[in-house]
Amino acid sequence: MISSSGSSFDLLCCLVVLLILPFSSLSSDPDSLQDFCVANLNSSTSVNGFPCKPNAEVTSHDFFFDGLSKEGNTTNVFGSKVTPGNVLSFPGLNTLGISMNRVDFAPGGLNPPHSHPRATESGIVIEGKLLVGFISTNNVYYSKVLSAGQMFVIPKGLVHFQLNVGEGKALTFTAFNSHLPGAAVVPLALFASTPAIPNGVLTKAFQVEDDVINAIKSKFGS
């Protein structure tokens, strides 16, 4: 015969397990098991990060990066430039679960609709005025015009954009909870992939004729 106190204890144990299990999946990148793991970018193998450079070869230089101090060249079709500060440009970030971007905007410049499959994004406007928006999986559009000093957050994996709606240049810095958040830029993914997505897929998806798809692809050199 099983006592009521024993049943209560078993139920309590089950509840504790159910509460603890999700916590391991809350962070975007796996937790580090050492103080640091400066990336060996020359390694041919990579599993959720790069192999560590031997500690004897690590220097102070590995933990500092000045790439975000330089203004990006916005002379392109979108009028914006993303300068990444991720593990590929800053190897000291390897396995630490963080990275940053600098995004410069010409007047009227757009950081086109895109998503980050591996990270939530937060950002702060440094200069200018930006319309920041994202779309939920229920197709609800959330947006606000932000000025210098104001912040935003984009939930992981959702399509979002920033548009310069001010009169001059604009600048924002963004941060991610992944050392390599990735970016799927919607117009490039759809109209400039290699190999190309068949026109029949795109004409049906957008309910337009073949010449419309070809015209859009031509804008991106496809």
PDB file of N, CA and C in Angstrom, residues 56-119:
ATOM      1  N   ALA A  56      48.158  29.393 -24.276  1.00  0.00           N
ATOM      2  CA  ALA A  56      49.493  29.981 -24.394  1.00  0.00           C
ATOM      3  C   ALA A  56      49.576  30.989 -25.534  1.00  0.00           C
ATOM      4  N   GLU A  57      48.634  30.906 -26.482  1.00  0.00           N
ATOM      5  CA  GLU A  57      48.639  31.815 -27.631  1.00  0.00           C
ATOM      6  C   GLU A  57      47.671  32.984 -27.462  1.00  0.00           C
ATOM      7  N   VAL A  58      46.897  32.982 -26.370  1.00  0.00           N
ATOM      8  CA  VAL A  58      45.925  34.048 -26.126  1.00  0.00           C
ATOM      9  C   VAL A  58      46.643  35.289 -25.610  1.00  0.00           C
ATOM     10  N   THR A  59      46.260  36.451 -26.180  1.00  0.00           N
ATOM     11  CA  THR A  59      46.836  37.725 -25.740  1.00  0.00           C
ATOM     12  C   THR A  59      45.722  38.708 -25.401  1.00  0.00           C
ATOM     13  N   SER A  60      46.084  39.840 -24.826  1.00  0.00           N
ATOM     14  CA  SER A  60      45.086  40.876 -24.512  1.00  0.00           C
ATOM     15  C   SER A  60      44.335  41.320 -25.756  1.00  0.00           C
ATOM     16  N   HIS A  61      45.004  41.310 -26.895  1.00  0.00           N
ATOM     17  CA  HIS A  61      44.393  41.732 -28.152  1.00  0.00           C
ATOM     18  C   HIS A  61      43.121  40.937 -28.467  1.00  0.00           C
ATOM     19  N   ASP A  62      43.060  39.698 -28.013  1.00  0.00           N
ATOM     20  CA  ASP A  62      41.907  38.848 -28.318  1.00  0.00           C
ATOM     21  C   ASP A  62      40.626  39.320 -27.641  1.00  0.00           C
ATOM     22  N   PHE A  63      40.729  40.175 -26.621  1.00  0.00           N
ATOM     23  CA  PHE A  63      39.557  40.575 -25.849  1.00  0.00           C
ATOM     24  C   PHE A  63      39.129  42.016 -26.117  1.00  0.00           C
ATOM     25  N   PHE A  64      39.667  42.623 -27.152  1.00  0.00           N
ATOM     26  CA  PHE A  64      39.313  43.999 -27.488  1.00  0.00           C
ATOM     27  C   PHE A  64      39.089  44.118 -28.991  1.00  0.00           C
ATOM     28  N   PHE A  65      38.138  44.992 -29.379  1.00  0.00           N
ATOM     29  CA  PHE A  65      37.733  45.098 -30.783  1.00  0.00           C
ATOM     30  C   PHE A  65      37.295  46.525 -31.058  1.00  0.00           C
ATOM     31  N   ASP A  66      37.865  47.145 -32.077  1.00  0.00           N
ATOM     32  CA  ASP A  66      37.514  48.537 -32.382  1.00  0.00           C
ATOM     33  C   ASP A  66      36.714  48.680 -33.672  1.00  0.00           C
ATOM     34  N   GLY A  67      36.227  47.557 -34.199  1.00  0.00           N
ATOM     35  CA  GLY A  67      35.531  47.584 -35.480  1.00  0.00           C
ATOM     36  C   GLY A  67      34.252  48.391 -35.490  1.00  0.00           C
ATOM     37  N   LEU A  68      33.622  48.559 -34.333  1.00  0.00           N
ATOM     38  CA  LEU A  68      32.361  49.303 -34.289  1.00  0.00           C
ATOM     39  C   LEU A  68      32.574  50.803 -34.149  1.00  0.00           C
ATOM     40  N   SER A  69      33.818  51.231 -34.114  1.00  0.00           N
ATOM     41  CA  SER A  69      34.113  52.670 -33.980  1.00  0.00           C
ATOM     42  C   SER A  69      34.113  53.386 -35.324  1.00  0.00           C
ATOM     43  N   LYS A  70      34.079  52.611 -36.402  1.00  0.00           N
ATOM     44  CA  LYS A  70      34.184  53.201 -37.743  1.00  0.00           C
ATOM     45  C   LYS A  70      32.817  53.272 -38.422  1.00  0.00           C
ATOM     46  N   GLU A  71      32.505  54.420 -39.022  1.00  0.00           N
ATOM     47  CA  GLU A  71      31.239  54.595 -39.729  1.00  0.00           C
ATOM     48  C   GLU A  71      31.195  53.702 -40.960  1.00  0.00           C
ATOM     49  N   GLY A  72      30.062  53.021 -41.160  1.00  0.00           N
ATOM     50  CA  GLY A  72      29.906  52.135 -42.300  1.00  0.00           C
ATOM     51  C   GLY A  72      29.570  52.886 -43.579  1.00  0.00           C
ATOM     52  N   ASN A  73      29.935  52.305 -44.722  1.00  0.00           N
ATOM     53  CA  ASN A  73      29.647  52.895 -46.028  1.00  0.00           C
ATOM     54  C   ASN A  73      28.213  52.561 -46.434  1.00  0.00           C
ATOM     55  N   THR A  74      27.361  53.561 -46.491  1.00  0.00           N
ATOM     56  CA  THR A  74      25.938  53.355 -46.783  1.00  0.00           C
ATOM     57  C   THR A  74      25.599  53.542 -48.255  1.00  0.00           C
ATOM     58  N   THR A  75      26.622  53.578 -49.106  1.00  0.00           N
ATOM     59  CA  THR A  75      26.374  53.736 -50.541  1.00  0.00           C
ATOM     60  C   THR A  75      26.011  52.385 -51.139  1.00  0.00           C
ATOM     61  N   ASN A  76      24.754  52.023 -51.033  1.00  0.00           N
ATOM     62  CA  ASN A  76      24.241  50.769 -51.577  1.00  0.00           C
ATOM     63  C   ASN A  76      22.745  50.918 -51.795  1.00  0.00           C
ATOM     64  N   VAL A  77      22.119  49.889 -52.322  1.00  0.00           N
ATOM     65  CA  VAL A  77      20.712  49.967 -52.704  1.00  0.00           C
ATOM     66  C   VAL A  77      19.793  50.254 -51.525  1.00  0.00           C
ATOM     67  N   PHE A  78      20.194  49.839 -50.304  1.00  0.00           N
ATOM     68  CA  PHE A  78      19.343  50.045 -49.137  1.00  0.00           C
ATOM     69  C   PHE A  78      19.684  51.318 -48.366  1.00  0.00           C
ATOM     70  N   GLY A  79      20.853  51.886 -48.595  1.00  0.00           N
ATOM     71  CA  GLY A  79      21.242  53.081 -47.865  1.00  0.00           C
ATOM     72  C   GLY A  79      21.571  52.815 -46.408  1.00  0.00           C
ATOM     73  N   SER A  80      22.044  51.614 -46.102  1.00  0.00           N
ATOM     74  CA  SER A  80      22.428  51.277 -44.728  1.00  0.00           C
ATOM     75  C   SER A  80      23.627  50.342 -44.762  1.00  0.00           C
ATOM     76  N   LYS A  81      24.304  50.247 -43.633  1.00  0.00           N
ATOM     77  CA  LYS A  81      25.452  49.354 -43.530  1.00  0.00           C
ATOM     78  C   LYS A  81      25.508  48.746 -42.136  1.00  0.00           C
ATOM     79  N   VAL A  82      25.499  47.414 -42.088  1.00  0.00           N
ATOM     80  CA  VAL A  82      25.643  46.693 -40.824  1.00  0.00           C
ATOM     81  C   VAL A  82      27.107  46.304 -40.658  1.00  0.00           C
ATOM     82  N   THR A  83      27.701  46.710 -39.550  1.00  0.00           N
ATOM     83  CA  THR A  83      29.065  46.304 -39.204  1.00  0.00           C
ATOM     84  C   THR A  83      28.964  45.326 -38.041  1.00  0.00           C
ATOM     85  N   PRO A  84      29.266  44.051 -38.276  1.00  0.00           N
ATOM     86  CA  PRO A  84      29.070  43.056 -37.215  1.00  0.00           C
ATOM     87  C   PRO A  84      30.243  43.001 -36.236  1.00  0.00           C
ATOM     88  N   GLY A  85      29.904  42.825 -34.985  1.00  0.00           N
ATOM     89  CA  GLY A  85      30.897  42.540 -33.959  1.00  0.00           C
ATOM     90  C   GLY A  85      30.572  41.183 -33.370  1.00  0.00           C
ATOM     91  N   ASN A  86      30.671  40.145 -34.218  1.00  0.00           N
ATOM     92  CA  ASN A  86      30.373  38.782 -33.767  1.00  0.00           C
ATOM     93  C   ASN A  86      31.660  37.969 -33.725  1.00  0.00           C
ATOM     94  N   VAL A  87      31.539  36.687 -33.469  1.00  0.00           N
ATOM     95  CA  VAL A  87      32.723  35.848 -33.276  1.00  0.00           C
ATOM     96  C   VAL A  87      33.625  35.813 -34.513  1.00  0.00           C
ATOM     97  N   LEU A  88      33.059  36.032 -35.686  1.00  0.00           N
ATOM     98  CA  LEU A  88      33.862  35.986 -36.908  1.00  0.00           C
ATOM     99  C   LEU A  88      34.815  37.176 -37.017  1.00  0.00           C
ATOM    100  N   SER A  89      34.428  38.294 -36.420  1.00  0.00           N
ATOM    101  CA  SER A  89      35.293  39.475 -36.450  1.00  0.00           C
ATOM    102  C   SER A  89      35.958  39.742 -35.101  1.00  0.00           C
ATOM    103  N   PHE A  90      35.416  39.147 -34.056  1.00  0.00           N
ATOM    104  CA  PHE A  90      35.900  39.347 -32.688  1.00  0.00           C
ATOM    105  C   PHE A  90      35.968  37.977 -32.007  1.00  0.00           C
ATOM    106  N   PRO A  91      37.033  37.211 -32.253  1.00  0.00           N
ATOM    107  CA  PRO A  91      37.111  35.817 -31.797  1.00  0.00           C
ATOM    108  C   PRO A  91      36.992  35.628 -30.291  1.00  0.00           C
ATOM    109  N   GLY A  92      37.255  36.669 -29.511  1.00  0.00           N
ATOM    110  CA  GLY A  92      37.135  36.560 -28.064  1.00  0.00           C
ATOM    111  C   GLY A  92      35.713  36.301 -27.591  1.00  0.00           C
ATOM    112  N   LEU A  93      34.718  36.529 -28.452  1.00  0.00           N
ATOM    113  CA  LEU A  93      33.316  36.293 -28.098  1.00  0.00           C
ATOM    114  C   LEU A  93      32.930  34.814 -28.133  1.00  0.00           C
ATOM    115  N   ASN A  94      33.774  33.993 -28.677  1.00  0.00           N
ATOM    116  CA  ASN A  94      33.452  32.575 -28.862  1.00  0.00           C
ATOM    117  C   ASN A  94      32.941  31.939 -27.565  1.00  0.00           C
ATOM    118  N   THR A  95      31.790  31.307 -27.637  1.00  0.00           N
ATOM    119  CA  THR A  95      31.096  30.571 -26.558  1.00  0.00           C
ATOM    120  C   THR A  95      30.522  31.461 -25.463  1.00  0.00           C
ATOM    121  N   LEU A  96      30.676  32.779 -25.556  1.00  0.00           N
ATOM    122  CA  LEU A  96      30.204  33.657 -24.477  1.00  0.00           C
ATOM    123  C   LEU A  96      28.739  34.071 -24.645  1.00  0.00           C
ATOM    124  N   GLY A  97      28.141  33.794 -25.800  1.00  0.00           N
ATOM    125  CA  GLY A  97      26.714  34.048 -25.974  1.00  0.00           C
ATOM    126  C   GLY A  97      26.333  35.502 -26.115  1.00  0.00           C
ATOM    127  N   ILE A  98      27.243  36.342 -26.599  1.00  0.00           N
ATOM    128  CA  ILE A  98      26.937  37.758 -26.813  1.00  0.00           C
ATOM    129  C   ILE A  98      27.613  38.250 -28.081  1.00  0.00           C
ATOM    130  N   SER A  99      27.056  39.292 -28.682  1.00  0.00           N
ATOM    131  CA  SER A  99      27.677  39.983 -29.809  1.00  0.00           C
ATOM    132  C   SER A  99      26.953  41.303 -30.012  1.00  0.00           C
ATOM    133  N   MET A 100      27.510  42.153 -30.870  1.00  0.00           N
ATOM    134  CA  MET A 100      26.905  43.449 -31.159  1.00  0.00           C
ATOM    135  C   MET A 100      27.056  43.780 -32.634  1.00  0.00           C
ATOM    136  N   ASN A 101      26.200  44.664 -33.108  1.00  0.00           N
ATOM    137  CA  ASN A 101      26.311  45.230 -34.453  1.00  0.00           C
ATOM    138  C   ASN A 101      26.271  46.747 -34.368  1.00  0.00           C
ATOM    139  N   ARG A 102      26.904  47.373 -35.327  1.00  0.00           N
ATOM    140  CA  ARG A 102      26.715  48.798 -35.568  1.00  0.00           C
ATOM    141  C   ARG A 102      25.940  48.916 -36.871  1.00  0.00           C
ATOM    142  N   VAL A 103      24.905  49.761 -36.909  1.00  0.00           N
ATOM    143  CA  VAL A 103      24.133  49.952 -38.140  1.00  0.00           C
ATOM    144  C   VAL A 103      24.081  51.437 -38.458  1.00  0.00           C
ATOM    145  N   ASP A 104      24.657  51.812 -39.603  1.00  0.00           N
ATOM    146  CA  ASP A 104      24.640  53.193 -40.073  1.00  0.00           C
ATOM    147  C   ASP A 104      23.577  53.358 -41.150  1.00  0.00           C
ATOM    148  N   PHE A 105      22.931  54.518 -41.161  1.00  0.00           N
ATOM    149  CA  PHE A 105      21.870  54.805 -42.126  1.00  0.00           C
ATOM    150  C   PHE A 105      22.119  56.137 -42.815  1.00  0.00           C
ATOM    151  N   ALA A 106      22.047  56.140 -44.139  1.00  0.00           N
ATOM    152  CA  ALA A 106      21.984  57.392 -44.877  1.00  0.00           C
ATOM    153  C   ALA A 106      20.579  57.966 -44.709  1.00  0.00           C
ATOM    154  N   PRO A 107      20.359  59.233 -45.051  1.00  0.00           N
ATOM    155  CA  PRO A 107      18.983  59.751 -45.018  1.00  0.00           C
ATOM    156  C   PRO A 107      18.058  58.868 -45.856  1.00  0.00           C
ATOM    157  N   GLY A 108      16.972  58.419 -45.264  1.00  0.00           N
ATOM    158  CA  GLY A 108      16.042  57.531 -45.954  1.00  0.00           C
ATOM    159  C   GLY A 108      16.491  56.088 -46.014  1.00  0.00           C
ATOM    160  N   GLY A 109      17.625  55.769 -45.396  1.00  0.00           N
ATOM    161  CA  GLY A 109      18.176  54.414 -45.456  1.00  0.00           C
ATOM    162  C   GLY A 109      17.333  53.393 -44.707  1.00  0.00           C
ATOM    163  N   LEU A 110      17.405  52.159 -45.185  1.00  0.00           N
ATOM    164  CA  LEU A 110      16.609  51.058 -44.619  1.00  0.00           C
ATOM    165  C   LEU A 110      17.511  49.878 -44.287  1.00  0.00           C
ATOM    166  N   ASN A 111      17.381  49.351 -43.074  1.00  0.00           N
ATOM    167  CA  ASN A 111      17.917  48.028 -42.760  1.00  0.00           C
ATOM    168  C   ASN A 111      16.768  47.076 -43.076  1.00  0.00           C
ATOM    169  N   PRO A 112      16.811  46.397 -44.230  1.00  0.00           N
ATOM    170  CA  PRO A 112      15.617  45.739 -44.773  1.00  0.00           C
ATOM    171  C   PRO A 112      15.087  44.630 -43.879  1.00  0.00           C
ATOM    172  N   PRO A 113      13.830  44.244 -44.086  1.00  0.00           N
ATOM    173  CA  PRO A 113      13.247  43.174 -43.271  1.00  0.00           C
ATOM    174  C   PRO A 113      14.149  41.940 -43.232  1.00  0.00           C
ATOM    175  N   HIS A 114      14.406  41.468 -42.021  1.00  0.00           N
ATOM    176  CA  HIS A 114      15.302  40.330 -41.819  1.00  0.00           C
ATOM    177  C   HIS A 114      14.978  39.694 -40.482  1.00  0.00           C
ATOM    178  N   SER A 115      15.587  38.565 -40.208  1.00  0.00           N
ATOM    179  CA  SER A 115      15.421  37.908 -38.915  1.00  0.00           C
ATOM    180  C   SER A 115      16.752  37.344 -38.460  1.00  0.00           C
ATOM    181  N   HIS A 116      16.857  37.122 -37.154  1.00  0.00           N
ATOM    182  CA  HIS A 116      18.041  36.500 -36.568  1.00  0.00           C
ATOM    183  C   HIS A 116      17.608  35.163 -35.966  1.00  0.00           C
ATOM    184  N   PRO A 117      17.925  34.061 -36.629  1.00  0.00           N
ATOM    185  CA  PRO A 117      17.391  32.757 -36.197  1.00  0.00           C
ATOM    186  C   PRO A 117      17.925  32.265 -34.866  1.00  0.00           C
ATOM    187  N   ARG A 118      19.041  32.838 -34.397  1.00  0.00           N
ATOM    188  CA  ARG A 118      19.657  32.295 -33.188  1.00  0.00           C
ATOM    189  C   ARG A 118      19.694  33.271 -32.018  1.00  0.00           C
ATOM    190  N   ALA A 119      19.006  34.405 -32.097  1.00  0.00           N
ATOM    191  CA  ALA A 119      19.155  35.374 -31.005  1.00  0.00           C
ATOM    192  C   ALA A 119      18.013  36.379 -30.933  1.00  0.00           C
TER     193      ALA A 119
END
